[in-house]
Structure formats: C-alpha cells, structure tokens
C-alpha cells in the first residue's frame, strides 16, 4: 500500500464510520478495487485507523465525556452485548469480512430499512426529552451486534435501536457516536492484542508506521467534518438519502458480481 492509497482509505473511514452506510463495507470495496485487500498490513490499517475517528467524537463532545461517571456505565451496558458476541463468533465474523457478496446484500437490505424507518418510526412519535437509561443502552447495544455482519453499519444499527426506544433522531445519532468510542476502541485494541500475541510484536516497518499515523490523522479530520454534517442532515431530512445511497451502491456491486467480475478479496 502506498501513501495515496492510505490517504484514500482514511478519507473513506472518516466519511463513513459514523454515517449509516457501513465503513467496513466501504473499506472492503475500496481495498478490493485497489487490489490490496489481501494484504495483511491493509487489514491491520483498516482496523486501526478507527482510533483517529474515535478521537474526533471525544473532541467534538468532550463535555459529555467528562459530565458524570454514570455516562460511562451506560456506555458499558451498551457495549456488553457486542463484546460477548464478538468473543463467541470472532472467527466467523472475520470470515464474513472477506465476502463482497455479504457486503452487497447487506447494503441493499440495510438501505431499504433506512428508507422505510422514517415511516415506521416517525420523528413525531419520539419523546424529545427522554433520558437514555441502562435499559435503553443495553437494547441499543443488542442492535449493535447486527452490525457485525459486514455492510450492515454499526451506526445504522444503533441509530435504529435508538429510534425504537422513542429517542429523537439527534439523540439516537449522538448516542450512536458515543457508543462507538468504547466499542471501536475495544475492537481495535483486541485486534492489536491478537496480532501481538501471534507474533510477539507488532512487526511494522518505519514506512508502515508512518502510513498508519497519516491514516489516523486524516480519519480524525474527515470524521469531525462528517459528524457535524451528518447531525445537520439527519435533523432536517431523516435517513432516506442514506438508504437510497446504500441501495444503489449495493445494487451496483451485486450486478458486477452476477456478471462474473471478480471482486472477492484475495
């Protein structure tokens, strides 16, 4: 992977991590088209540039992260289901990450849900002043587990989980951002631990460390812009535009696969 490929992947990560369009799906697609998907460092890179995206949320919402200890316990309750499922089904999930068929179908199905969600759970039915308690956090965390299927989108799953708890669009979206911080941090840290456990060290060259640093910086900057833009867009227009985008992208991928064009990861 060269410098510009690293920058492109980091931009994609920053743009898509907190949007309901599946960052994992997009990274798989871009890596596959760049013909670098089978590279071990690329897989490592795609997971660990999430640290930059995580930091963007902490910086943007720093007051919420230092408000009370209760806030962290709620995030822990929301994170718990994903930890359990991830530990039990980690190898199966890793296998799915290499399947573009799964990504394409998940994009289409998830897109259809987002197109319909404003009708199923209209903003008018929400309780604007509703507090997020431990029960709501845990249920949203259960929805988050669905996003372990590549192409589903962690953001989409948790936002839908929030809307199902009668939260407003903005509240559901913001809690999705907050829940992403410990969840993504744990996933990235676990990946680092596994790589270290297997080899006894994180064996990266100086050039690879530079690419990783660059990727995190780019992902951080782009994610900050994406989060602020997303909140404004959702507040005004809902989720349909993201649903239509997912359906179009997933449809294009599915057509290419059905035509026999090899998009599978090596």
mmCIF file of C-alpha atoms in Angstrom:
data_model
loop_
_atom_site.group_PDB
_atom_site.id
_atom_site.type_symbol
_atom_site.label_atom_id
_atom_site.label_comp_id
_atom_site.label_asym_id
_atom_site.label_seq_id
_atom_site.Cartn_x
_atom_site.Cartn_y
_atom_site.Cartn_z
ATOM 1 C CA UNK A 1 0.000 0.000 0.000
ATOM 2 C CA UNK A 2 1.358 3.398 -0.942
ATOM 3 C CA UNK A 3 0.811 6.836 0.621
ATOM 4 C CA UNK A 4 -2.121 7.894 -1.560
ATOM 5 C CA UNK A 5 -3.907 4.589 -1.085
ATOM 6 C CA UNK A 6 -3.552 5.066 2.691
ATOM 7 C CA UNK A 7 -4.961 8.595 2.451
ATOM 8 C CA UNK A 8 -7.896 7.400 0.325
ATOM 9 C CA UNK A 9 -8.771 4.622 2.780
ATOM 10 C CA UNK A 10 -8.515 7.060 5.710
ATOM 11 C CA UNK A 11 -10.840 9.532 3.973
ATOM 12 C CA UNK A 12 -13.335 6.734 3.374
ATOM 13 C CA UNK A 13 -13.066 5.680 7.045
ATOM 14 C CA UNK A 14 -13.583 9.236 8.284
ATOM 15 C CA UNK A 15 -16.558 9.832 5.989
ATOM 16 C CA UNK A 16 -18.362 6.564 6.650
ATOM 17 C CA UNK A 17 -17.595 5.483 10.232
ATOM 18 C CA UNK A 18 -20.393 7.481 11.837
ATOM 19 C CA UNK A 19 -22.757 7.530 8.868
ATOM 20 C CA UNK A 20 -25.297 4.692 8.445
ATOM 21 C CA UNK A 21 -23.641 3.430 5.261
ATOM 22 C CA UNK A 22 -21.125 0.868 6.634
ATOM 23 C CA UNK A 23 -17.499 1.924 6.931
ATOM 24 C CA UNK A 24 -16.363 -1.717 6.898
ATOM 25 C CA UNK A 25 -18.254 -2.363 3.677
ATOM 26 C CA UNK A 26 -16.747 0.697 2.015
ATOM 27 C CA UNK A 27 -13.210 -0.158 3.133
ATOM 28 C CA UNK A 28 -13.616 -3.701 1.787
ATOM 29 C CA UNK A 29 -14.900 -2.337 -1.533
ATOM 30 C CA UNK A 30 -12.146 0.273 -1.928
ATOM 31 C CA UNK A 31 -9.402 -2.155 -0.869
ATOM 32 C CA UNK A 32 -10.704 -4.714 -3.351
ATOM 33 C CA UNK A 33 -10.804 -2.250 -6.249
ATOM 34 C CA UNK A 34 -7.282 -1.066 -5.382
ATOM 35 C CA UNK A 35 -6.219 -4.737 -5.434
ATOM 36 C CA UNK A 36 -4.683 -4.507 -1.959
ATOM 37 C CA UNK A 37 -7.444 -6.238 0.021
ATOM 38 C CA UNK A 38 -5.498 -9.423 0.688
ATOM 39 C CA UNK A 39 -2.526 -7.601 2.218
ATOM 40 C CA UNK A 40 -2.125 -8.228 5.968
ATOM 41 C CA UNK A 41 -0.996 -4.667 6.654
ATOM 42 C CA UNK A 42 -4.041 -3.268 4.826
ATOM 43 C CA UNK A 43 -6.325 -5.319 7.092
ATOM 44 C CA UNK A 44 -4.375 -4.067 10.124
ATOM 45 C CA UNK A 45 -4.517 -0.491 8.785
ATOM 46 C CA UNK A 46 -8.277 -0.561 8.146
ATOM 47 C CA UNK A 47 -8.959 -1.604 11.737
ATOM 48 C CA UNK A 48 -6.544 0.732 13.480
ATOM 49 C CA UNK A 49 -7.308 3.992 11.666
ATOM 50 C CA UNK A 50 -10.527 3.787 13.678
ATOM 51 C CA UNK A 51 -8.561 5.336 16.539
ATOM 52 C CA UNK A 52 -8.488 8.627 14.620
ATOM 53 C CA UNK A 53 -12.226 8.504 14.023
ATOM 54 C CA UNK A 54 -12.836 7.679 17.713
ATOM 55 C CA UNK A 55 -10.823 10.698 18.817
ATOM 56 C CA UNK A 56 -12.944 13.020 16.652
ATOM 57 C CA UNK A 57 -16.061 12.187 18.692
ATOM 58 C CA UNK A 58 -14.218 12.651 22.002
ATOM 59 C CA UNK A 59 -13.015 16.079 20.862
ATOM 60 C CA UNK A 60 -16.390 17.208 19.476
ATOM 61 C CA UNK A 61 -18.354 16.028 22.524
ATOM 62 C CA UNK A 62 -15.692 16.359 25.213
ATOM 63 C CA UNK A 63 -18.136 17.944 27.692
ATOM 64 C CA UNK A 64 -20.355 14.851 27.605
ATOM 65 C CA UNK A 65 -17.399 12.560 28.259
ATOM 66 C CA UNK A 66 -16.472 14.481 31.411
ATOM 67 C CA UNK A 67 -20.006 15.076 32.658
ATOM 68 C CA UNK A 68 -20.537 12.127 35.007
ATOM 69 C CA UNK A 69 -19.410 8.604 35.820
ATOM 70 C CA UNK A 70 -22.952 7.360 35.138
ATOM 71 C CA UNK A 71 -22.422 8.164 31.447
ATOM 72 C CA UNK A 72 -19.611 5.584 31.244
ATOM 73 C CA UNK A 73 -21.659 2.875 32.960
ATOM 74 C CA UNK A 74 -24.405 3.378 30.375
ATOM 75 C CA UNK A 75 -21.862 3.042 27.567
ATOM 76 C CA UNK A 76 -20.559 -0.116 29.231
ATOM 77 C CA UNK A 77 -24.097 -1.548 29.285
ATOM 78 C CA UNK A 78 -24.453 -0.756 25.581
ATOM 79 C CA UNK A 79 -21.071 -2.226 24.720
ATOM 80 C CA UNK A 80 -21.533 -5.509 26.621
ATOM 81 C CA UNK A 81 -23.631 -7.406 24.001
ATOM 82 C CA UNK A 82 -21.072 -6.711 21.261
ATOM 83 C CA UNK A 83 -18.214 -7.895 23.490
ATOM 84 C CA UNK A 84 -19.966 -11.194 24.195
ATOM 85 C CA UNK A 85 -20.967 -11.837 20.575
ATOM 86 C CA UNK A 86 -17.548 -10.742 19.303
ATOM 87 C CA UNK A 87 -15.718 -13.150 21.573
ATOM 88 C CA UNK A 88 -18.039 -16.051 20.746
ATOM 89 C CA UNK A 89 -18.200 -15.510 16.980
ATOM 90 C CA UNK A 90 -14.944 -13.695 16.221
ATOM 91 C CA UNK A 91 -13.577 -16.206 13.696
ATOM 92 C CA UNK A 92 -16.884 -16.415 11.816
ATOM 93 C CA UNK A 93 -17.077 -12.613 11.664
ATOM 94 C CA UNK A 94 -13.509 -12.438 10.304
ATOM 95 C CA UNK A 95 -14.527 -14.845 7.522
ATOM 96 C CA UNK A 96 -17.529 -12.672 6.596
ATOM 97 C CA UNK A 97 -15.253 -9.633 6.326
ATOM 98 C CA UNK A 98 -13.733 -11.156 3.197
ATOM 99 C CA UNK A 99 -17.017 -11.693 1.342
ATOM 100 C CA UNK A 100 -18.186 -8.949 -1.038
ATOM 101 C CA UNK A 101 -21.444 -10.847 -1.650
ATOM 102 C CA UNK A 102 -22.342 -10.371 2.007
ATOM 103 C CA UNK A 103 -21.454 -6.674 1.824
ATOM 104 C CA UNK A 104 -23.583 -6.039 -1.279
ATOM 105 C CA UNK A 105 -26.682 -7.790 0.083
ATOM 106 C CA UNK A 106 -26.300 -6.120 3.494
ATOM 107 C CA UNK A 107 -26.032 -2.698 1.862
ATOM 108 C CA UNK A 108 -29.275 -3.255 -0.057
ATOM 109 C CA UNK A 109 -31.273 -4.694 2.852
ATOM 110 C CA UNK A 110 -29.984 -2.061 5.280
ATOM 111 C CA UNK A 111 -30.712 0.661 2.730
ATOM 112 C CA UNK A 112 -34.319 -0.474 2.370
ATOM 113 C CA UNK A 113 -34.709 -0.376 6.177
ATOM 114 C CA UNK A 114 -33.348 3.191 6.294
ATOM 115 C CA UNK A 115 -35.718 4.285 3.517
ATOM 116 C CA UNK A 116 -38.681 2.921 5.481
ATOM 117 C CA UNK A 117 -37.548 3.790 9.020
ATOM 118 C CA UNK A 118 -38.904 7.360 8.923
ATOM 119 C CA UNK A 119 -42.330 5.901 8.123
ATOM 120 C CA UNK A 120 -42.115 3.107 10.704
ATOM 121 C CA UNK A 121 -40.703 5.326 13.454
ATOM 122 C CA UNK A 122 -41.572 8.941 12.525
ATOM 123 C CA UNK A 123 -39.908 11.816 14.341
ATOM 124 C CA UNK A 124 -43.290 12.878 15.668
ATOM 125 C CA UNK A 125 -43.583 9.655 17.680
ATOM 126 C CA UNK A 126 -40.299 10.285 19.517
ATOM 127 C CA UNK A 127 -40.006 11.560 23.078
ATOM 128 C CA UNK A 128 -37.576 14.517 22.684
ATOM 129 C CA UNK A 129 -36.765 14.800 26.390
ATOM 130 C CA UNK A 130 -36.441 11.085 27.070
ATOM 131 C CA UNK A 131 -33.358 10.143 29.068
ATOM 132 C CA UNK A 132 -31.209 7.232 27.953
ATOM 133 C CA UNK A 133 -31.098 4.751 30.817
ATOM 134 C CA UNK A 134 -29.338 1.423 31.282
ATOM 135 C CA UNK A 135 -32.237 -0.468 29.674
ATOM 136 C CA UNK A 136 -32.158 1.690 26.548
ATOM 137 C CA UNK A 137 -28.360 1.455 26.377
ATOM 138 C CA UNK A 138 -28.424 -2.334 26.581
ATOM 139 C CA UNK A 139 -31.130 -2.675 23.908
ATOM 140 C CA UNK A 140 -29.236 -0.350 21.563
ATOM 141 C CA UNK A 141 -26.153 -2.485 22.260
ATOM 142 C CA UNK A 142 -28.093 -5.577 21.159
ATOM 143 C CA UNK A 143 -28.948 -3.820 17.889
ATOM 144 C CA UNK A 144 -25.242 -3.026 17.507
ATOM 145 C CA UNK A 145 -24.471 -6.753 17.326
ATOM 146 C CA UNK A 146 -26.298 -6.940 13.983
ATOM 147 C CA UNK A 147 -23.607 -4.648 12.565
ATOM 148 C CA UNK A 148 -21.009 -7.406 12.907
ATOM 149 C CA UNK A 149 -22.334 -8.542 9.530
ATOM 150 C CA UNK A 150 -20.231 -6.533 7.025
ATOM 151 C CA UNK A 151 -22.283 -3.946 5.175
ATOM 152 C CA UNK A 152 -24.938 -3.558 7.867
ATOM 153 C CA UNK A 153 -23.327 -0.477 9.510
ATOM 154 C CA UNK A 154 -22.790 -0.105 13.229
ATOM 155 C CA UNK A 155 -24.112 3.443 13.051
ATOM 156 C CA UNK A 156 -27.296 2.410 11.237
ATOM 157 C CA UNK A 157 -27.989 -0.464 13.639
ATOM 158 C CA UNK A 158 -27.517 1.612 16.789
ATOM 159 C CA UNK A 159 -29.478 4.588 15.452
ATOM 160 C CA UNK A 160 -32.395 2.312 14.551
ATOM 161 C CA UNK A 161 -32.111 0.789 18.026
ATOM 162 C CA UNK A 162 -32.340 4.278 19.499
ATOM 163 C CA UNK A 163 -35.343 5.237 17.372
ATOM 164 C CA UNK A 164 -37.061 2.032 18.505
ATOM 165 C CA UNK A 165 -36.664 3.323 22.089
ATOM 166 C CA UNK A 166 -38.582 6.507 21.133
ATOM 167 C CA UNK A 167 -35.437 8.660 21.038
ATOM 168 C CA UNK A 168 -35.318 11.615 18.656
ATOM 169 C CA UNK A 169 -33.157 11.388 15.539
ATOM 170 C CA UNK A 170 -30.490 13.668 17.002
ATOM 171 C CA UNK A 171 -30.404 11.900 20.384
ATOM 172 C CA UNK A 172 -30.230 8.476 18.712
ATOM 173 C CA UNK A 173 -27.459 9.617 16.356
ATOM 174 C CA UNK A 174 -25.405 11.221 19.132
ATOM 175 C CA UNK A 175 -25.677 8.174 21.389
ATOM 176 C CA UNK A 176 -24.552 6.078 18.419
ATOM 177 C CA UNK A 177 -21.427 8.258 18.254
ATOM 178 C CA UNK A 178 -20.807 7.900 21.993
ATOM 179 C CA UNK A 179 -21.282 4.125 21.975
ATOM 180 C CA UNK A 180 -18.848 3.873 19.054
ATOM 181 C CA UNK A 181 -15.975 5.159 21.213
ATOM 182 C CA UNK A 182 -15.613 2.227 23.666
ATOM 183 C CA UNK A 183 -16.826 -0.321 21.094
ATOM 184 C CA UNK A 184 -14.369 0.683 18.373
ATOM 185 C CA UNK A 185 -11.571 1.170 20.881
ATOM 186 C CA UNK A 186 -12.135 -2.329 22.269
ATOM 187 C CA UNK A 187 -12.292 -3.856 18.763
ATOM 188 C CA UNK A 188 -9.081 -2.126 17.681
ATOM 189 C CA UNK A 189 -7.279 -2.965 20.933
ATOM 190 C CA UNK A 190 -8.372 -6.609 20.657
ATOM 191 C CA UNK A 191 -7.064 -6.766 17.093
ATOM 192 C CA UNK A 192 -3.741 -5.309 18.242
ATOM 193 C CA UNK A 193 -3.562 -7.832 21.093
ATOM 194 C CA UNK A 194 -4.268 -10.763 18.745
ATOM 195 C CA UNK A 195 -1.571 -9.618 16.322
ATOM 196 C CA UNK A 196 0.899 -9.127 19.164
ATOM 197 C CA UNK A 197 0.010 -12.499 20.720
ATOM 198 C CA UNK A 198 0.554 -14.325 17.433
ATOM 199 C CA UNK A 199 3.915 -12.793 16.597
ATOM 200 C CA UNK A 200 5.204 -11.490 19.932
ATOM 201 C CA UNK A 201 5.422 -7.976 18.495
ATOM 202 C CA UNK A 202 3.729 -5.572 16.119
ATOM 203 C CA UNK A 203 6.188 -6.005 13.275
ATOM 204 C CA UNK A 204 5.711 -2.877 11.169
ATOM 205 C CA UNK A 205 8.334 -1.100 9.136
ATOM 206 C CA UNK A 206 9.021 2.618 9.653
ATOM 207 C CA UNK A 207 7.150 3.313 6.405
ATOM 208 C CA UNK A 208 4.114 1.355 7.631
ATOM 209 C CA UNK A 209 4.097 3.207 10.955
ATOM 210 C CA UNK A 210 4.124 6.485 9.006
ATOM 211 C CA UNK A 211 1.216 5.320 6.857
ATOM 212 C CA UNK A 212 -0.713 4.328 9.995
ATOM 213 C CA UNK A 213 -0.065 7.704 11.627
ATOM 214 C CA UNK A 214 -1.097 9.540 8.463
ATOM 215 C CA UNK A 215 -4.245 7.448 8.197
ATOM 216 C CA UNK A 216 -5.301 8.241 11.759
ATOM 217 C CA UNK A 217 -4.737 11.982 11.311
ATOM 218 C CA UNK A 218 -6.722 12.056 8.063
ATOM 219 C CA UNK A 219 -9.527 9.914 9.529
ATOM 220 C CA UNK A 220 -9.701 12.248 12.556
ATOM 221 C CA UNK A 221 -10.092 15.429 10.482
ATOM 222 C CA UNK A 222 -12.559 13.945 7.992
ATOM 223 C CA UNK A 223 -14.651 12.293 10.735
ATOM 224 C CA UNK A 224 -15.048 15.613 12.576
ATOM 225 C CA UNK A 225 -16.486 17.191 9.435
ATOM 226 C CA UNK A 226 -18.660 14.157 8.679
ATOM 227 C CA UNK A 227 -20.180 14.007 12.189
ATOM 228 C CA UNK A 228 -21.199 17.678 12.212
ATOM 229 C CA UNK A 229 -22.618 17.458 8.679
ATOM 230 C CA UNK A 230 -24.495 14.236 9.456
ATOM 231 C CA UNK A 231 -26.250 15.711 12.507
ATOM 232 C CA UNK A 232 -27.462 18.666 10.450
ATOM 233 C CA UNK A 233 -28.619 16.455 7.574
ATOM 234 C CA UNK A 234 -30.477 13.952 9.768
ATOM 235 C CA UNK A 235 -32.207 16.697 11.723
ATOM 236 C CA UNK A 236 -33.582 18.205 8.522
ATOM 237 C CA UNK A 237 -34.089 15.281 6.145
ATOM 238 C CA UNK A 238 -34.092 11.993 8.076
ATOM 239 C CA UNK A 239 -32.385 8.837 6.824
ATOM 240 C CA UNK A 240 -33.850 8.195 3.367
ATOM 241 C CA UNK A 241 -30.956 9.725 1.418
ATOM 242 C CA UNK A 242 -28.540 7.322 3.119
ATOM 243 C CA UNK A 243 -30.880 4.421 2.420
ATOM 244 C CA UNK A 244 -31.087 5.206 -1.300
ATOM 245 C CA UNK A 245 -27.295 5.562 -1.474
ATOM 246 C CA UNK A 246 -26.846 2.136 0.118
ATOM 247 C CA UNK A 247 -29.326 0.510 -2.260
ATOM 248 C CA UNK A 248 -27.624 1.997 -5.341
ATOM 249 C CA UNK A 249 -24.123 1.035 -4.173
ATOM 250 C CA UNK A 250 -25.180 -2.462 -3.132
ATOM 251 C CA UNK A 251 -27.067 -2.928 -6.398
ATOM 252 C CA UNK A 252 -24.024 -1.961 -8.478
ATOM 253 C CA UNK A 253 -21.840 -4.396 -6.539
ATOM 254 C CA UNK A 254 -24.401 -7.191 -6.892
ATOM 255 C CA UNK A 255 -24.675 -6.650 -10.659
ATOM 256 C CA UNK A 256 -20.890 -6.746 -11.031
ATOM 257 C CA UNK A 257 -20.720 -9.967 -9.040
ATOM 258 C CA UNK A 258 -23.557 -11.549 -11.033
ATOM 259 C CA UNK A 259 -21.742 -10.608 -14.266
ATOM 260 C CA UNK A 260 -18.813 -12.680 -13.025
ATOM 261 C CA UNK A 261 -16.453 -9.793 -12.300
ATOM 262 C CA UNK A 262 -14.079 -10.900 -9.555
ATOM 263 C CA UNK A 263 -14.445 -8.565 -6.583
ATOM 264 C CA UNK A 264 -13.618 -11.123 -3.923
ATOM 265 C CA UNK A 265 -10.743 -10.453 -1.572
ATOM 266 C CA UNK A 266 -7.623 -12.470 -2.292
#
